[in-house]
Coordinates of C-alpha atoms in Angstrom, one line a residue:
Chain A
X1 CA 18.2 34.2 25.2
X2 CA 17.1 30.5 26.0
X3 CA 14.2 29.8 27.9
X4 CA 14.2 27.2 29.5
X5 CA 10.2 26.6 29.9
X6 CA 9.9 27.2 26.4
X7 CA 11.9 24.5 25.3
X8 CA 10.6 22.1 27.5
X9 CA 7.0 22.6 26.5
X10 CA 8.0 22.3 22.6
X11 CA 10.0 18.6 23.5
X12 CA 6.6 17.5 25.5
X13 CA 4.4 18.7 22.3
X14 CA 7.2 16.8 19.9
X15 CA 6.5 13.5 22.3
X16 CA 2.7 13.7 22.0
X17 CA 2.7 14.4 18.4
X18 CA 4.5 11.3 17.6
X19 CA 2.3 9.1 20.0
X20 CA -0.1 8.0 16.9
X21 CA 3.0 7.0 14.7
X22 CA 4.4 4.9 18.1
X23 CA 0.9 3.0 18.2
X24 CA 0.6 2.6 14.5
X25 CA 4.5 1.2 14.7
X26 CA 3.6 -1.3 17.7
X27 CA 0.2 -2.3 16.3
X28 CA 2.5 -3.4 13.0
X29 CA 4.8 -5.1 15.7
X30 CA 2.4 -7.0 17.9
X31 CA 0.1 -8.1 14.9
X32 CA 2.9 -9.1 12.6
X33 CA 4.8 -10.8 15.3
X34 CA 2.1 -13.4 16.2
X35 CA 0.9 -13.6 12.8
X36 CA 3.7 -13.9 10.3
X37 CA 5.9 -16.5 11.4
X38 CA 2.4 -19.2 11.1
X39 CA 2.3 -17.9 7.6
X40 CA 5.7 -18.5 7.3
X41 CA 4.8 -21.9 8.1
X42 CA 2.1 -22.8 6.0
X43 CA 3.6 -20.9 3.3
X44 CA 2.1 -17.8 1.9
X45 CA 0.5 -19.7 -0.8
X46 CA -1.0 -22.4 1.4
X47 CA -2.4 -19.8 4.0
X48 CA -3.6 -17.3 1.6
X49 CA -5.0 -19.8 -1.2
X50 CA -6.3 -22.7 0.9
X51 CA -10.0 -23.5 0.4
X52 CA -10.1 -25.0 4.2
X53 CA -10.1 -23.6 7.4
X54 CA -10.0 -25.9 10.1
X55 CA -8.3 -25.0 12.6
X56 CA -9.1 -28.2 14.9
X57 CA -7.0 -30.1 12.4
X58 CA -4.3 -27.1 12.2
X59 CA -5.6 -26.6 8.5
X60 CA -5.3 -22.6 8.0
X61 CA -6.1 -21.7 4.6
X62 CA -8.5 -18.4 4.3
X63 CA -9.0 -17.6 0.7
X64 CA -12.5 -17.9 1.1
X65 CA -12.5 -14.9 3.7
X66 CA -10.6 -13.3 1.2
X67 CA -12.9 -13.7 -1.2
X68 CA -15.9 -12.9 0.8
X69 CA -14.6 -9.5 2.4
X70 CA -13.8 -9.0 -1.2
X71 CA -16.9 -9.7 -2.4
X72 CA -19.3 -8.2 0.0
X73 CA -17.2 -4.7 0.2
X74 CA -17.5 -4.8 -4.0
X75 CA -21.6 -5.4 -3.9
X76 CA -21.6 -2.7 -1.1
X77 CA -20.0 -0.4 -3.5
X78 CA -21.6 -0.8 -6.0
X79 CA -24.8 0.1 -4.4
X80 CA -23.2 3.3 -2.2
X81 CA -21.1 4.6 -4.9
X82 CA -23.6 6.2 -7.4
X83 CA -26.2 7.0 -4.4
X84 CA -23.3 8.6 -2.7
X85 CA -22.4 10.5 -5.8
X86 CA -25.5 11.2 -6.9
X87 CA -26.2 13.1 -3.1
X88 CA -23.0 14.5 -3.4
X89 CA -23.7 16.1 -6.5
X90 CA -27.0 17.2 -4.9
X91 CA -25.8 18.5 -1.6
X92 CA -23.2 20.5 -3.9
X93 CA -25.4 21.9 -6.7
X94 CA -28.9 21.4 -6.3
X95 CA -30.4 21.3 -3.3
X96 CA -32.0 24.6 -1.7
X97 CA -30.3 25.9 1.2
X98 CA -33.0 24.0 3.8
X99 CA -32.7 20.8 2.4
X100 CA -28.8 20.8 2.7
X101 CA -29.1 22.3 6.3
X102 CA -31.7 18.7 7.0
X103 CA -29.5 16.5 5.2
X104 CA -26.0 17.3 6.4
X105 CA -27.0 16.3 10.4
X106 CA -28.6 13.1 8.7
X107 CA -25.3 12.5 7.4
X108 CA -23.5 13.0 10.3
X109 CA -25.9 10.8 12.2
X110 CA -25.6 8.2 9.6
X111 CA -21.9 8.5 9.9
X112 CA -22.1 7.9 13.9
X113 CA -24.3 5.5 14.8
X114 CA -22.2 2.6 15.8
X115 CA -22.0 -0.8 13.3
X116 CA -23.0 -2.9 16.0
X117 CA -26.8 -0.9 15.7
X118 CA -26.0 -1.4 12.2
X119 CA -26.0 -4.7 12.4
X120 CA -28.6 -5.2 14.6
X121 CA -30.7 -3.3 12.2
X122 CA -30.0 -6.0 9.4
X123 CA -30.4 -8.9 11.6
X124 CA -33.4 -7.5 12.6
X125 CA -35.4 -5.9 9.4
X126 CA -32.9 -7.2 6.0
X127 CA -32.4 -10.7 7.1
X128 CA -35.9 -11.9 7.5
X129 CA -37.3 -9.4 4.7
X130 CA -34.7 -11.5 2.2
X131 CA -35.8 -14.9 4.0
X132 CA -39.1 -14.4 3.1
X133 CA -39.2 -12.6 0.3
X134 CA -36.0 -14.2 -1.3
X135 CA -35.1 -17.5 0.3
X136 CA -33.7 -18.6 2.8
X137 CA -31.3 -18.2 4.7
X138 CA -31.8 -15.0 5.0
X139 CA -27.9 -14.6 6.4
X140 CA -26.2 -13.5 3.2
X141 CA -23.8 -11.6 1.3
X142 CA -26.7 -8.8 -0.3
X143 CA -27.7 -8.2 3.6
X144 CA -24.2 -7.4 4.6
X145 CA -23.6 -5.6 1.2
X146 CA -26.7 -3.2 1.9
X147 CA -25.9 -2.9 5.3
X148 CA -22.2 -1.6 4.5
X149 CA -23.6 0.2 1.4
X150 CA -25.7 2.6 4.1
X151 CA -22.4 2.6 6.4
X152 CA -20.1 3.3 3.7
X153 CA -22.4 6.2 2.5
X154 CA -21.1 9.0 4.7
X155 CA -17.7 8.6 3.9
X156 CA -18.4 8.8 0.3
X157 CA -20.9 11.3 0.1
X158 CA -18.3 13.8 2.4
X159 CA -15.2 13.3 0.3
X160 CA -16.8 13.1 -3.2
X161 CA -19.3 16.9 -2.0
X162 CA -15.7 18.0 -1.0
X163 CA -14.2 17.2 -3.9
X164 CA -16.8 18.8 -6.1
X165 CA -16.6 22.0 -4.4
X166 CA -12.7 22.2 -4.9
X167 CA -13.7 22.9 -8.7
X168 CA -13.1 26.2 -9.7
X169 CA -15.9 28.2 -10.1
X170 CA -14.3 30.0 -13.1
X171 CA -15.4 26.2 -14.9
X172 CA -18.6 26.1 -14.2
X173 CA -19.1 29.9 -15.4
X174 CA -17.3 29.4 -18.6
X175 CA -19.1 26.1 -19.3
X176 CA -22.6 28.0 -18.8
X177 CA -21.5 30.9 -20.9
X178 CA -21.3 28.3 -23.9
X179 CA -24.6 27.5 -23.3
X180 CA -24.5 24.3 -21.4
X181 CA -27.6 23.7 -19.0
X182 CA -26.6 23.0 -15.4
X183 CA -26.8 19.2 -15.7
X184 CA -24.6 19.3 -18.8
X185 CA -21.9 21.4 -17.1
X186 CA -22.2 19.2 -13.9
X187 CA -21.8 15.7 -16.1
X188 CA -19.0 17.2 -18.5
X189 CA -17.0 19.8 -16.5
X190 CA -17.9 19.5 -12.8
X191 CA -17.6 15.2 -12.1
X192 CA -14.9 15.0 -14.6
X193 CA -12.8 17.6 -12.7
X194 CA -13.8 16.4 -9.6
X195 CA -13.0 12.9 -10.4
X196 CA -9.7 12.1 -8.6
X197 CA -11.2 13.5 -5.7
X198 CA -14.4 11.3 -5.7
X199 CA -12.0 8.5 -6.3
X200 CA -10.2 8.8 -3.1
X201 CA -13.9 8.7 -1.3
X202 CA -14.5 5.5 -3.0
X203 CA -11.6 3.7 -2.2
X204 CA -11.8 5.7 1.5
X205 CA -15.2 3.6 1.4
X206 CA -14.5 0.4 0.4
X207 CA -11.5 0.5 3.0
X208 CA -14.6 0.8 5.9
X209 CA -16.3 -1.5 3.9
X210 CA -13.7 -4.8 4.1
X211 CA -12.2 -3.6 7.8
X212 CA -15.9 -3.8 9.2
X213 CA -16.5 -5.9 11.9
X214 CA -19.9 -6.2 14.1
X215 CA -22.3 -5.6 10.8
X216 CA -20.7 -7.8 8.7
X217 CA -20.7 -10.7 11.7
X218 CA -24.4 -10.0 12.3
X219 CA -25.7 -10.3 8.8
X220 CA -23.7 -12.8 7.0
X221 CA -24.4 -15.9 8.4
X222 CA -20.4 -16.5 8.8
X223 CA -19.7 -19.7 6.9
X224 CA -16.2 -19.8 5.5
X225 CA -17.3 -21.0 1.6
X226 CA -17.0 -19.3 -1.8
X227 CA -20.7 -18.4 -2.5
X228 CA -21.9 -19.0 -5.6
X229 CA -24.9 -16.5 -5.3
X230 CA -25.7 -13.4 -3.4
X231 CA -28.2 -15.0 -1.4
X232 CA -25.7 -17.7 0.2
X233 CA -24.0 -16.6 3.3
X234 CA -20.0 -15.7 3.3
X235 CA -17.5 -15.1 6.2
X236 CA -15.3 -11.9 6.0
X237 CA -11.5 -12.1 7.3
X238 CA -13.0 -9.7 10.0
X239 CA -15.6 -12.0 11.1
X240 CA -13.0 -15.0 11.1
X241 CA -10.9 -12.8 13.7
X242 CA -13.8 -11.5 15.9
X243 CA -15.9 -15.0 16.1
X244 CA -13.0 -17.4 17.0
X245 CA -10.8 -15.1 19.0
X246 CA -13.1 -15.8 22.3
X247 CA -12.4 -19.3 22.5
X248 CA -9.2 -20.0 20.4
X249 CA -6.6 -21.4 22.6
X250 CA -3.3 -19.9 22.9
X251 CA -1.2 -21.4 20.4
X252 CA -1.6 -21.9 16.2
X253 CA -5.4 -21.4 16.4
X254 CA -4.8 -17.8 17.5
X255 CA -1.9 -17.4 15.6
X256 CA -3.5 -18.2 12.7
X257 CA -6.1 -15.5 13.6
X258 CA -3.6 -12.9 13.9
X259 CA -2.3 -14.0 10.8
X260 CA -5.9 -13.3 9.2
X261 CA -5.0 -9.8 10.7
X262 CA -2.2 -9.4 9.2
X263 CA -3.7 -9.9 6.0
X264 CA -6.8 -7.6 6.8
X265 CA -3.8 -4.7 7.5
X266 CA -2.2 -5.5 4.4
X267 CA -5.1 -4.9 2.2
X268 CA -6.4 -2.0 4.4
X269 CA -2.8 0.1 4.5
X270 CA -2.6 -0.3 0.6
X271 CA -6.1 1.1 0.2
X272 CA -5.2 4.2 2.9
X273 CA -1.9 4.7 0.3
X274 CA -4.0 5.0 -2.6
X275 CA -6.8 7.1 -1.0
X276 CA -3.9 9.3 0.2
X277 CA -2.3 9.5 -3.5
X278 CA -5.5 10.2 -5.2
X279 CA -6.8 13.0 -2.7
X280 CA -3.0 15.0 -3.0
X281 CA -3.6 14.3 -7.0
X282 CA -7.1 16.4 -7.2
Chain B
X1 CA -32.5 12.3 -29.5
X2 CA -33.2 13.7 -25.7
X3 CA -33.0 17.5 -25.7
X4 CA -30.8 19.0 -23.3
X5 CA -33.8 20.6 -21.4
X6 CA -35.5 17.3 -20.8
X7 CA -32.4 15.2 -19.5
X8 CA -31.7 18.4 -17.2
X9 CA -35.2 17.7 -15.8
X10 CA -34.8 13.9 -15.5
X11 CA -31.4 14.4 -13.9
X12 CA -32.1 16.8 -11.4
X13 CA -35.2 14.6 -10.5
X14 CA -32.5 11.6 -9.9
X15 CA -30.1 14.0 -7.7
X16 CA -33.4 14.7 -5.7
X17 CA -34.2 11.2 -5.5
X18 CA -30.9 10.2 -3.9
X19 CA -30.8 13.2 -1.4
X20 CA -34.2 11.9 -0.2
X21 CA -33.5 8.5 -0.4
X22 CA -30.6 9.1 2.2
X23 CA -32.8 10.6 4.5
X24 CA -35.2 7.7 3.8
X25 CA -33.1 5.1 5.1
X26 CA -32.1 7.4 8.2
X27 CA -36.1 7.6 8.8
X28 CA -36.4 3.9 8.2
X29 CA -33.6 3.3 10.7
X30 CA -34.6 5.3 13.3
X31 CA -38.0 4.7 13.0
X32 CA -38.0 1.1 13.1
X33 CA -36.0 1.4 16.3
X34 CA -38.0 3.6 17.7
X35 CA -41.5 2.1 17.5
X36 CA -40.0 -1.4 18.3
X37 CA -38.6 -0.1 21.4
X38 CA -41.4 1.9 22.6
X39 CA -42.5 1.0 26.6
X40 CA -39.1 -0.5 26.9
X41 CA -37.0 2.4 27.9
X42 CA -38.2 3.6 31.4
X43 CA -36.4 3.9 34.8
X44 CA -36.6 0.3 35.6
X45 CA -34.5 -0.4 32.1
X46 CA -32.2 2.4 33.0
X47 CA -31.3 2.0 36.3
X48 CA -32.0 -1.7 37.2
X49 CA -29.8 -4.6 37.6
X50 CA -30.1 -7.0 34.8
X51 CA -31.6 -10.6 35.8
X52 CA -31.6 -14.1 33.4
X53 CA -28.3 -13.1 31.9
X54 CA -29.3 -9.4 30.6
X55 CA -33.1 -11.3 29.4
X56 CA -34.5 -9.5 32.1
X57 CA -34.3 -6.5 33.9
X58 CA -32.2 -3.3 33.4
X59 CA -28.7 -2.5 32.0
X60 CA -27.3 -0.2 34.7
X61 CA -23.8 -2.5 34.7
X62 CA -23.9 -1.7 31.1
X63 CA -24.6 2.0 30.7
X64 CA -21.6 2.8 33.7
X65 CA -19.5 0.5 31.5
X66 CA -20.0 2.3 29.0
X67 CA -19.6 5.3 30.6
X68 CA -16.4 4.5 32.1
X69 CA -14.6 3.5 29.0
X70 CA -15.6 6.6 27.7
X71 CA -14.4 8.4 30.6
X72 CA -10.7 7.4 30.5
X73 CA -10.4 6.9 26.8
X74 CA -11.2 11.0 26.3
X75 CA -8.5 11.6 29.5
X76 CA -6.2 9.7 27.9
X77 CA -6.8 10.8 24.4
X78 CA -7.6 14.5 24.7
X79 CA -4.5 15.7 26.4
X80 CA -2.2 13.9 23.7
X81 CA -3.8 14.3 21.1
X82 CA -4.4 18.0 21.8
X83 CA -0.6 18.6 22.0
X84 CA -0.1 16.5 19.1
X85 CA -1.8 19.0 17.1
X86 CA -0.9 22.2 18.7
X87 CA 3.0 20.9 17.7
X88 CA 1.6 19.9 14.1
X89 CA -0.3 23.3 13.3
X90 CA 2.1 25.8 15.8
X91 CA 5.5 24.1 15.6
X92 CA 6.5 21.8 13.2
X93 CA 5.8 24.0 10.0
X94 CA 7.6 22.0 7.0
X95 CA 9.7 19.9 9.6
X96 CA 10.1 16.2 7.9
X97 CA 8.3 14.6 11.3
X98 CA 5.0 16.7 10.2
X99 CA 4.7 14.9 7.3
X100 CA 5.5 11.2 9.1
X101 CA 3.0 12.1 11.6
X102 CA 0.3 13.2 9.4
X103 CA 0.8 10.3 7.5
X104 CA 0.9 7.8 10.5
X105 CA -2.0 9.6 12.0
X106 CA -4.1 8.7 8.6
X107 CA -2.9 5.2 8.5
X108 CA -4.4 5.0 11.8
X109 CA -7.8 6.1 11.1
X110 CA -8.5 3.7 7.9
X111 CA -6.9 0.6 10.7
X112 CA -10.1 -1.5 11.4
X113 CA -11.5 -1.9 14.7
X114 CA -11.2 -5.8 15.0
X115 CA -7.3 -4.8 14.3
X116 CA -7.3 -2.4 17.3
X117 CA -9.0 -5.2 19.3
X118 CA -5.7 -8.0 18.5
X119 CA -3.2 -5.2 18.9
X120 CA -5.4 -4.3 22.7
X121 CA -5.9 -7.6 23.4
X122 CA -1.6 -8.7 22.6
X123 CA -0.7 -5.8 24.3
X124 CA -2.7 -4.9 27.1
X125 CA -4.6 -7.7 28.3
X126 CA -1.9 -10.6 27.8
X127 CA 1.4 -8.6 27.6
X128 CA 1.0 -5.8 30.3
X129 CA -1.5 -8.3 32.4
X130 CA -4.1 -6.2 32.8
X131 CA -6.6 -8.7 32.2
X132 CA -9.9 -7.8 30.3
X133 CA -10.8 -4.8 32.0
X134 CA -12.1 -1.3 31.8
X135 CA -8.3 -0.1 31.8
X136 CA -7.4 -1.8 28.3
X137 CA -10.5 -1.2 26.7
X138 CA -9.8 2.0 27.4
X139 CA -7.0 2.5 25.8
X140 CA -7.6 0.6 23.5
X141 CA -10.3 3.1 22.7
X142 CA -8.2 6.1 23.4
X143 CA -5.4 4.8 20.4
X144 CA -8.9 4.8 18.2
X145 CA -10.0 8.4 19.0
X146 CA -6.7 9.7 19.0
X147 CA -6.6 10.6 15.3
X148 CA -10.1 12.3 15.3
X149 CA -8.5 14.7 18.3
X150 CA -5.8 15.8 16.6
X151 CA -7.4 16.4 13.4
X152 CA -9.9 18.6 15.0
X153 CA -7.4 20.6 17.0
X154 CA -5.4 21.7 14.1
X155 CA -8.9 22.6 12.2
X156 CA -9.5 24.5 15.3
X157 CA -6.1 26.2 15.6
X158 CA -6.2 27.6 12.1
X159 CA -9.5 29.5 12.4
X160 CA -7.7 31.9 14.7
X161 CA -6.7 34.5 12.9
X162 CA -2.8 35.1 12.5
X163 CA -3.6 38.8 13.8
X164 CA -4.3 37.4 17.5
X165 CA -0.7 35.6 17.5
X166 CA 0.9 39.1 16.3
X167 CA -0.6 41.2 18.6
X168 CA 0.5 38.8 21.5
X169 CA 3.9 38.6 20.2
X170 CA 3.9 42.2 19.7
X171 CA 2.8 42.7 23.6
X172 CA 6.6 40.7 24.1
X173 CA 4.6 37.3 24.9
X174 CA 6.4 33.8 24.4
X175 CA 5.2 31.6 21.8
X176 CA 3.9 29.2 24.9
X177 CA 2.4 32.0 26.7
X178 CA 0.1 33.2 22.9
X179 CA -0.7 29.6 22.3
X180 CA -1.7 29.2 26.0
X181 CA -3.4 32.4 26.6
X182 CA -4.6 33.3 23.4
X183 CA -4.7 30.6 20.8
X184 CA -6.3 28.0 22.9
X185 CA -8.7 29.7 24.2
X186 CA -10.1 31.1 21.2
X187 CA -10.2 27.6 19.6
X188 CA -11.1 25.8 22.9
X189 CA -15.2 25.1 21.2
X190 CA -13.4 23.7 18.2
X191 CA -11.4 21.4 20.2
X192 CA -14.2 20.3 22.3
X193 CA -16.3 19.5 19.2
X194 CA -13.5 17.1 18.3
X195 CA -13.4 15.6 21.9
X196 CA -17.1 15.2 21.2
X197 CA -17.0 13.3 18.4
X198 CA -14.6 11.1 20.0
X199 CA -16.9 10.3 22.8
X200 CA -19.6 9.4 20.6
X201 CA -17.2 7.1 18.6
X202 CA -15.9 5.6 22.1
X203 CA -19.8 5.0 22.8
X204 CA -20.6 2.9 20.0
X205 CA -17.2 0.8 19.6
X206 CA -17.6 -2.7 20.4
X207 CA -15.4 -5.1 18.0
X208 CA -12.3 -3.8 19.6
X209 CA -13.9 -3.3 23.0
X210 CA -14.8 -6.8 23.0
X211 CA -11.4 -8.6 22.9
X212 CA -10.2 -6.4 25.1
X213 CA -12.8 -5.6 27.8
X214 CA -14.8 -8.8 27.9
X215 CA -18.6 -9.3 28.9
X216 CA -18.5 -9.7 33.0
X217 CA -22.5 -8.4 33.4
X218 CA -21.9 -6.8 37.3
X219 CA -20.8 -3.1 38.4
X220 CA -17.4 -2.8 37.8
X221 CA -15.3 -2.2 41.6
X222 CA -12.3 -1.3 40.1
X223 CA -10.4 0.1 36.3
X224 CA -8.9 -3.5 36.6
X225 CA -12.5 -5.0 36.5
X226 CA -14.2 -6.2 33.2
X227 CA -17.3 -4.9 32.1
X228 CA -20.2 -5.5 29.6
X229 CA -20.1 -2.3 27.7
X230 CA -24.0 -1.3 26.0
X231 CA -22.5 -2.3 22.4
X232 CA -21.1 -5.2 23.4
X233 CA -24.4 -6.2 25.4
X234 CA -26.4 -5.4 22.2
X235 CA -24.5 -7.6 20.2
X236 CA -24.3 -10.5 22.7
X237 CA -28.1 -10.7 22.8
X238 CA -28.5 -10.1 19.4
X239 CA -26.8 -13.3 18.4
X240 CA -28.3 -15.5 21.4
X241 CA -31.6 -17.5 21.2
X242 CA -35.0 -15.7 20.1
X243 CA -36.1 -14.5 23.6
X244 CA -39.2 -11.9 23.6
X245 CA -37.4 -10.0 26.8
X246 CA -33.6 -10.3 25.0
X247 CA -35.3 -8.8 21.9
X248 CA -37.4 -6.1 23.7
X249 CA -34.0 -5.2 25.7
X250 CA -31.6 -5.3 22.5
X251 CA -34.0 -2.8 21.2
X252 CA -33.5 -0.5 24.4
X253 CA -30.2 -1.0 24.4
X254 CA -29.7 0.5 20.5
X255 CA -31.7 2.9 21.0
X256 CA -29.7 4.4 23.8
X257 CA -26.6 4.0 21.9
X258 CA -28.3 6.0 18.6
X259 CA -29.8 8.6 21.3
X260 CA -25.4 9.3 22.8
X261 CA -24.3 10.0 19.3
X262 CA -27.5 11.8 18.8
X263 CA -27.0 14.4 22.0
X264 CA -23.1 14.3 21.0
X265 CA -23.6 15.5 17.6
X266 CA -26.3 18.0 18.4
X267 CA -24.2 19.3 21.3
X268 CA -21.5 19.8 18.9
X269 CA -23.0 21.6 16.8
X270 CA -24.5 23.6 19.6
X271 CA -21.1 24.5 20.9
X272 CA -19.7 25.3 17.4
X273 CA -22.7 27.9 17.0
X274 CA -22.6 29.4 20.1
X275 CA -18.9 30.2 20.7
X276 CA -17.6 30.4 17.1
X277 CA -19.4 33.0 15.5
X278 CA -19.5 35.6 17.5
X279 CA -16.0 35.5 18.0
X280 CA -15.3 36.4 13.8
X281 CA -17.7 39.2 14.3
X282 CA -15.7 41.0 17.4

């Protein structure tokens, strides 16, 4: 028996399900359509590796921003990954029930705090601290890295913890029965088995760090130059877009900001694909 | 050579220290905010109109702006997200569409908010001609929270035992009757949790909103009005020149933003505890 109602509903549901694909297609179409012509005109090499960003003179080189995004994300992950993996291990293996119940909402809240609030904390707390104790100007790669590290923590912790919990209990029991201590089991059995899942969390966390805008803008100082120390200000790709979109007139300058978006989008997409592969490989 | 027992002790200590460090980070952020905002948050601040460009008075228009953005984004994203989640869990099976949609949703969740901002600016603000408006911003946020709602819907539907569905089919109910009268009501709390988490995200979103809603500091008169959401207000106050009134009010705004996230997290937990557990003990 053919039921018309059921048929209509199923088709409506299919349409709703495809909306997210339509959105991603629209984003790609719109951002690339505006940005790509400029990259082609300037030449990929000139745009990506150009050292000068002088929109008024129509010189668009984003290499300092590429390096800025990369370095600050790398430094953030150097802080976030060890702390995140240790905390995940703590939660999955060592923490007593009460501690776990306390930390879970803490991590959720850290995940939920808006990035503009993180940026604000960085601006009010970290930037002055660095300025007085480590040297001016305070607005620096270090300040950004610390804030981005905290912001990436929940992602790293949650995904690593899932990966650790997915390790079959029998592996641990086998290790214990051979006389291994708990820590030996964690180090030589659990963490190696969970490696690919943990890596997925790390990759996803670095994606978050590279894509972060507000916190970056507020503490990094936003000077488009390649830094010679972690105390120097830098500008990220995201900051480049957010700072200049407000006043960029219609024309090449605005196109160059969309082109910056193209580069950012491609970089993030690569990280998303890698992270998915790793998670499936587990 | 360190004995297994002492390395066990050192390692456990390290794990505890990392867990407590994560707790300390949150306490530092929240404590700092609370101390600095003492005396700022009062009825005049919440229900008053801003004076001197936000450096004096209250933030009523900003709160209204944020609430309207939340309302629009949730009203748009919830039906689409829930329908999408239903299709993926109940209908798609191993259909190739399911893989494409899941990948699209994953991809979408990795896209940085500034890219959503570029997209929203070019599509809603310029191409559709809606200008900097609540409507443009609300729809951009809807795109951003869609994935979260799809995913929580899927998870909630999966927790409904197969026996519920089988019992309904055995009584002669059609597929849609079963879903709408049996499956959806029993998974409603889980779905609601996803929507509440979407509200949390919508309230703090800044980068995408700046490029689509603008920053007009007055009460909106229609959905085509530009507003200045709390998040954008916080950013603009924080980067402006140092002025005691502005600093004080930026702390107040930041605490209110954290409070919204806190309430969202807390109520989603409360809902899950209140409604889901009894279902399995029945």
